[in-house]
PDB file of C-alpha atoms in Angstrom:
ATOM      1  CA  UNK M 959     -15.403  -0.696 -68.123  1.00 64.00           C
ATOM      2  CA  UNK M 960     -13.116  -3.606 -67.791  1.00 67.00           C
ATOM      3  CA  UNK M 961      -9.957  -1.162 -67.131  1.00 67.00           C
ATOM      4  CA  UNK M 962     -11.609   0.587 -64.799  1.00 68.00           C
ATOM      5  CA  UNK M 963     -12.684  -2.495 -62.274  1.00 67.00           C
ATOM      6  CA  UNK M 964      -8.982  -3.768 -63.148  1.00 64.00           C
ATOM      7  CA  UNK M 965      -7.485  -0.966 -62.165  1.00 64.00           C
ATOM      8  CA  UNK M 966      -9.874  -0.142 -58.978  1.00 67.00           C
ATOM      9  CA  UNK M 967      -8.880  -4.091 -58.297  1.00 65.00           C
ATOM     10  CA  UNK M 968      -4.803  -2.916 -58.334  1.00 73.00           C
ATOM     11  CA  UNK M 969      -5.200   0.016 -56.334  1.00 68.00           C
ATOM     12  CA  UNK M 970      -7.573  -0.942 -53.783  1.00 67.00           C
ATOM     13  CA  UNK M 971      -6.507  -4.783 -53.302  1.00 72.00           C
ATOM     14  CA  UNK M 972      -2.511  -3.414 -52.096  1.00 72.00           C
ATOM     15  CA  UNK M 973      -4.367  -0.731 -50.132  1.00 71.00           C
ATOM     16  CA  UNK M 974      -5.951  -2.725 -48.261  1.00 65.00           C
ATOM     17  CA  UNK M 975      -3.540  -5.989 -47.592  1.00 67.00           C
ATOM     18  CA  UNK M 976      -1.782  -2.903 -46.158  1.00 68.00           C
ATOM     19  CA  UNK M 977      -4.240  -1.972 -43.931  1.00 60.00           C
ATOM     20  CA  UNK M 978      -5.075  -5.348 -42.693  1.00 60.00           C
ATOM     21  CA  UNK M 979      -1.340  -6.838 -42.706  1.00 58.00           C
ATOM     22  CA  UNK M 980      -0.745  -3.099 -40.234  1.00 55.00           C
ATOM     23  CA  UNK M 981      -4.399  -3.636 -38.227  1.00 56.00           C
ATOM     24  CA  UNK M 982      -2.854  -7.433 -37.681  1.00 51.00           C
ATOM     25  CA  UNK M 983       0.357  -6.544 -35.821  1.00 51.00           C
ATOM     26  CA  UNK M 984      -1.383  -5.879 -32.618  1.00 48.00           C
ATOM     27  CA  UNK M 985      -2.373  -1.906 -30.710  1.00 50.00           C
ATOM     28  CA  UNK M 986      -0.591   0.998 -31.720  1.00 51.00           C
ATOM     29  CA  UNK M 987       0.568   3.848 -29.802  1.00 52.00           C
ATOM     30  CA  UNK M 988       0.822   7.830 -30.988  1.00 51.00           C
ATOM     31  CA  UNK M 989       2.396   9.994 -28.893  1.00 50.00           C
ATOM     32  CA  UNK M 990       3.431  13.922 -29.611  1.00 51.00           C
ATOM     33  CA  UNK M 991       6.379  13.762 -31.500  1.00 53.00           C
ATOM     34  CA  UNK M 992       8.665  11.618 -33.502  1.00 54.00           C
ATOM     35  CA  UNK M 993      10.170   8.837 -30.789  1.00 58.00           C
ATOM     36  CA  UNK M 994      11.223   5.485 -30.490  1.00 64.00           C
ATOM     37  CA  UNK M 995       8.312   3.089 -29.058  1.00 67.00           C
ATOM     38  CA  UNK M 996       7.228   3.415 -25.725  1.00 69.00           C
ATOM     39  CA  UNK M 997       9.024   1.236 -23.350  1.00 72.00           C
ATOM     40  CA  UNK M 998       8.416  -2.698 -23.270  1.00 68.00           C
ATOM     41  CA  UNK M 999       6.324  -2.768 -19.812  1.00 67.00           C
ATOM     42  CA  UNK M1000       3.638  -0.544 -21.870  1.00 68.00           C
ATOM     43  CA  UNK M1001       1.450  -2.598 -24.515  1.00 60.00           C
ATOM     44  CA  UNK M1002      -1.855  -0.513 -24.703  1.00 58.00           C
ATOM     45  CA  UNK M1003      -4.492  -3.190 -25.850  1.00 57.00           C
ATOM     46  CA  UNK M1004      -6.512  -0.257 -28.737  1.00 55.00           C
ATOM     47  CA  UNK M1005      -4.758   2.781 -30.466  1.00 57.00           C
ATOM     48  CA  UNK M1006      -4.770   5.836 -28.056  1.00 63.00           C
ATOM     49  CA  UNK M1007      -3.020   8.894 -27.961  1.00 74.00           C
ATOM     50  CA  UNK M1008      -1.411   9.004 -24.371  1.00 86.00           C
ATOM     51  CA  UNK M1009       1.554  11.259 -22.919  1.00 90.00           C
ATOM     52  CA  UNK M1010       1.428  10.171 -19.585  1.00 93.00           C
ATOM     53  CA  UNK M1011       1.403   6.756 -17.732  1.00 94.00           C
ATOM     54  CA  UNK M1012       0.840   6.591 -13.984  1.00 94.00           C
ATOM     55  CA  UNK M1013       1.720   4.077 -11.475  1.00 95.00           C
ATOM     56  CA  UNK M1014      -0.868   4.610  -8.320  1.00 93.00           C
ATOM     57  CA  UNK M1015       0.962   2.462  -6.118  1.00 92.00           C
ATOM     58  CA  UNK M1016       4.276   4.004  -5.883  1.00 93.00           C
ATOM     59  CA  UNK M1017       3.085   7.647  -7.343  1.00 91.00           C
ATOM     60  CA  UNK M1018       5.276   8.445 -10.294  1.00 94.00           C
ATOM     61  CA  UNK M1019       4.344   8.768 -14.095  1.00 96.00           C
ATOM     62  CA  UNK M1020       6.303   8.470 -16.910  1.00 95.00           C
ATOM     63  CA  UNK M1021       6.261  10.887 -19.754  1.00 94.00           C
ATOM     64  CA  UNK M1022       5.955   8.905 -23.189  1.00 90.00           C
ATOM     65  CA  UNK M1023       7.030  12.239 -25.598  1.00 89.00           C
ATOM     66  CA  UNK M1024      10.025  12.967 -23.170  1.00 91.00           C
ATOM     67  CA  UNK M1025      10.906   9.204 -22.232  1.00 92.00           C
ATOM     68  CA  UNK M1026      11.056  10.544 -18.515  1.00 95.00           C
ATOM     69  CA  UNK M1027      10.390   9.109 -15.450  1.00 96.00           C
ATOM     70  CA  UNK M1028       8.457  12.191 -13.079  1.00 96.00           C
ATOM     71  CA  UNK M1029       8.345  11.517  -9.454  1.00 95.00           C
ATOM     72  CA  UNK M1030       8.530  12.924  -6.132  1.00 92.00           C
ATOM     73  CA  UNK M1031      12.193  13.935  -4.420  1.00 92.00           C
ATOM     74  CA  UNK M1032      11.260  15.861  -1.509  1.00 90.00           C
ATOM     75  CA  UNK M1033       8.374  18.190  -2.328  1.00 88.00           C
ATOM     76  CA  UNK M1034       9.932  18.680  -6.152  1.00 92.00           C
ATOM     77  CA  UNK M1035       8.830  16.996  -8.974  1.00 93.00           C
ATOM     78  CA  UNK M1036      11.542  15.531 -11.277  1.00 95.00           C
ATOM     79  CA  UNK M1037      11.837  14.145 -14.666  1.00 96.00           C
ATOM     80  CA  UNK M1038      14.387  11.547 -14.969  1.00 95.00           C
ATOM     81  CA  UNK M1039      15.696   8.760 -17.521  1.00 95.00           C
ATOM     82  CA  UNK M1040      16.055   6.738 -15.017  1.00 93.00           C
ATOM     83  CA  UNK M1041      13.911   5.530 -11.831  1.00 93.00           C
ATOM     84  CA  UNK M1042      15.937   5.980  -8.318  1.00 92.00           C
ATOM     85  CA  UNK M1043      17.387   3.071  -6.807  1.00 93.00           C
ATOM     86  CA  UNK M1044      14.204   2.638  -4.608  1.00 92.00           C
ATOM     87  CA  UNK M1045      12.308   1.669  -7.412  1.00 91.00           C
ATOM     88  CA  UNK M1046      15.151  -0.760  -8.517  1.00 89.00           C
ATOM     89  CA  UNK M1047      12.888  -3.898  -7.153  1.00 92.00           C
ATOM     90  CA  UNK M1048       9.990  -2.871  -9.426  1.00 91.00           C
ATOM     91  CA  UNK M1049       9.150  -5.355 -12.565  1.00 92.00           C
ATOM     92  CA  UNK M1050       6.957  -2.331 -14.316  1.00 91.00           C
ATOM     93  CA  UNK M1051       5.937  -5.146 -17.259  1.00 88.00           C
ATOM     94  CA  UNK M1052       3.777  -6.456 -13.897  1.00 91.00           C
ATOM     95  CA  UNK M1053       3.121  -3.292 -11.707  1.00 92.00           C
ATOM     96  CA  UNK M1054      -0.556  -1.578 -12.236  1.00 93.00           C
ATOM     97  CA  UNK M1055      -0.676   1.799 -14.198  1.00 92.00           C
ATOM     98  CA  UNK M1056      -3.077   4.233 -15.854  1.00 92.00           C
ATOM     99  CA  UNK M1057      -3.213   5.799 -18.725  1.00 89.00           C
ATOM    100  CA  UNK M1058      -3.507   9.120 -18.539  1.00 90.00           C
ATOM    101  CA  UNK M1059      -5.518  10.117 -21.374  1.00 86.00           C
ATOM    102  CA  UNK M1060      -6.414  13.899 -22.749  1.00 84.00           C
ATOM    103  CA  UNK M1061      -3.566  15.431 -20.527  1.00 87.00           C
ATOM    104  CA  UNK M1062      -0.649  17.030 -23.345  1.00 87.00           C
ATOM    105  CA  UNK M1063       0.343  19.606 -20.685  1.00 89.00           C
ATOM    106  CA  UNK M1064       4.055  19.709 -19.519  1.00 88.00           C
ATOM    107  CA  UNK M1065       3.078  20.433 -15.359  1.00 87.00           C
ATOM    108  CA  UNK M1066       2.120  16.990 -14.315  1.00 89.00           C
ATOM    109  CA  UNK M1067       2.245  18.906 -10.479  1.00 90.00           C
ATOM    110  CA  UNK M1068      -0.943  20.796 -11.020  1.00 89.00           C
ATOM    111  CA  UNK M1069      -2.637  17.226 -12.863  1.00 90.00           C
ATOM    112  CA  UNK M1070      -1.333  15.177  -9.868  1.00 90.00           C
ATOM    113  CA  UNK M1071      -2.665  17.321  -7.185  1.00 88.00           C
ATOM    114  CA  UNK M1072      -6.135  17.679  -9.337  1.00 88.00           C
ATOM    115  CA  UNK M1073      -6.979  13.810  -9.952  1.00 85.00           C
ATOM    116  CA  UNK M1074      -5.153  12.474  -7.007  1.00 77.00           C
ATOM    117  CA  UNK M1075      -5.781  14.469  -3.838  1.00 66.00           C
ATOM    118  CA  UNK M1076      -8.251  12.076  -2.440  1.00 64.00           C
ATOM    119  CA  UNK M1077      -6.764   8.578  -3.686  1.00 61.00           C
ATOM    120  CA  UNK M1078      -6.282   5.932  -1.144  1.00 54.00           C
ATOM    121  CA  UNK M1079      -9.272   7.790   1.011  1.00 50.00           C
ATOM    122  CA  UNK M1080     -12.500   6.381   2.061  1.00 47.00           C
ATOM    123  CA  UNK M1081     -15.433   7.477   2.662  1.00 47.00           C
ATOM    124  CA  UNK M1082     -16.341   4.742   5.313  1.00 47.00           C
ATOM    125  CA  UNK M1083     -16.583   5.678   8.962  1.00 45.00           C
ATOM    126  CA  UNK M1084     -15.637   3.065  11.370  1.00 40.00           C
TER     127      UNK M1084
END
């Protein structure tokens, strides 16, 4: 009986400093796929399981799984490493985004023009 709590005691007391010591570091991320972290300007504060992060007030997302940056150029929708030299002044660790949760799919045209068509609208008259 006394082997038995002992060894519950050894397997269960590292199993659980694990836990807490992992729990104590702060929100984790999961994205699809094996990648490095998600950039520094996004700290999620719980654990979610996001592909896409969208900035409302300059209308681009960034793909977490691809480390992309998708935006407008022209009426195309691009994926890029890098954001274009208009978005050069941007500090994104301070800029307002959303995550996009639920949404794996690679066509972030048909998600955009779905969730966004009437953002910015009112439905105030006068």
């Amino acid at each position: 009986m006394k082997t038995r709590i002992l060894f519950r005691a050894r397997v269960l007391i590292p199993i659980l400093s694990i836990f807490m010591a992992v729990t104590s570091c702060g929100p984790m991320v999961f994205t699809a796929g094996t990648n490095p972290p998600p950039p520094p300007w996004f700290y999620p504060n719980r654990l979610e399981v996001v592909r896409y992060v969208y900035f409302p007030n300059y209308s681009f997302y960034y793909d977490l799984s691809a480390r992309t940056y998708i935006y407008l150029e022209g009426n195309v929708w691009v994926r890029r490493r890098v954001l274009p030299p208009r978005y050069s002044h941007l500090d994104l660790r301070r800029t307002k985004y959303e995550r996009i949760k639920g949404y794996q799919k690679e066509d972030i045209r048909s998600y955009h023009e779905e969730h966004n068509a009437n953002r910015g609208r009112s439905n105030r008259s006068g």
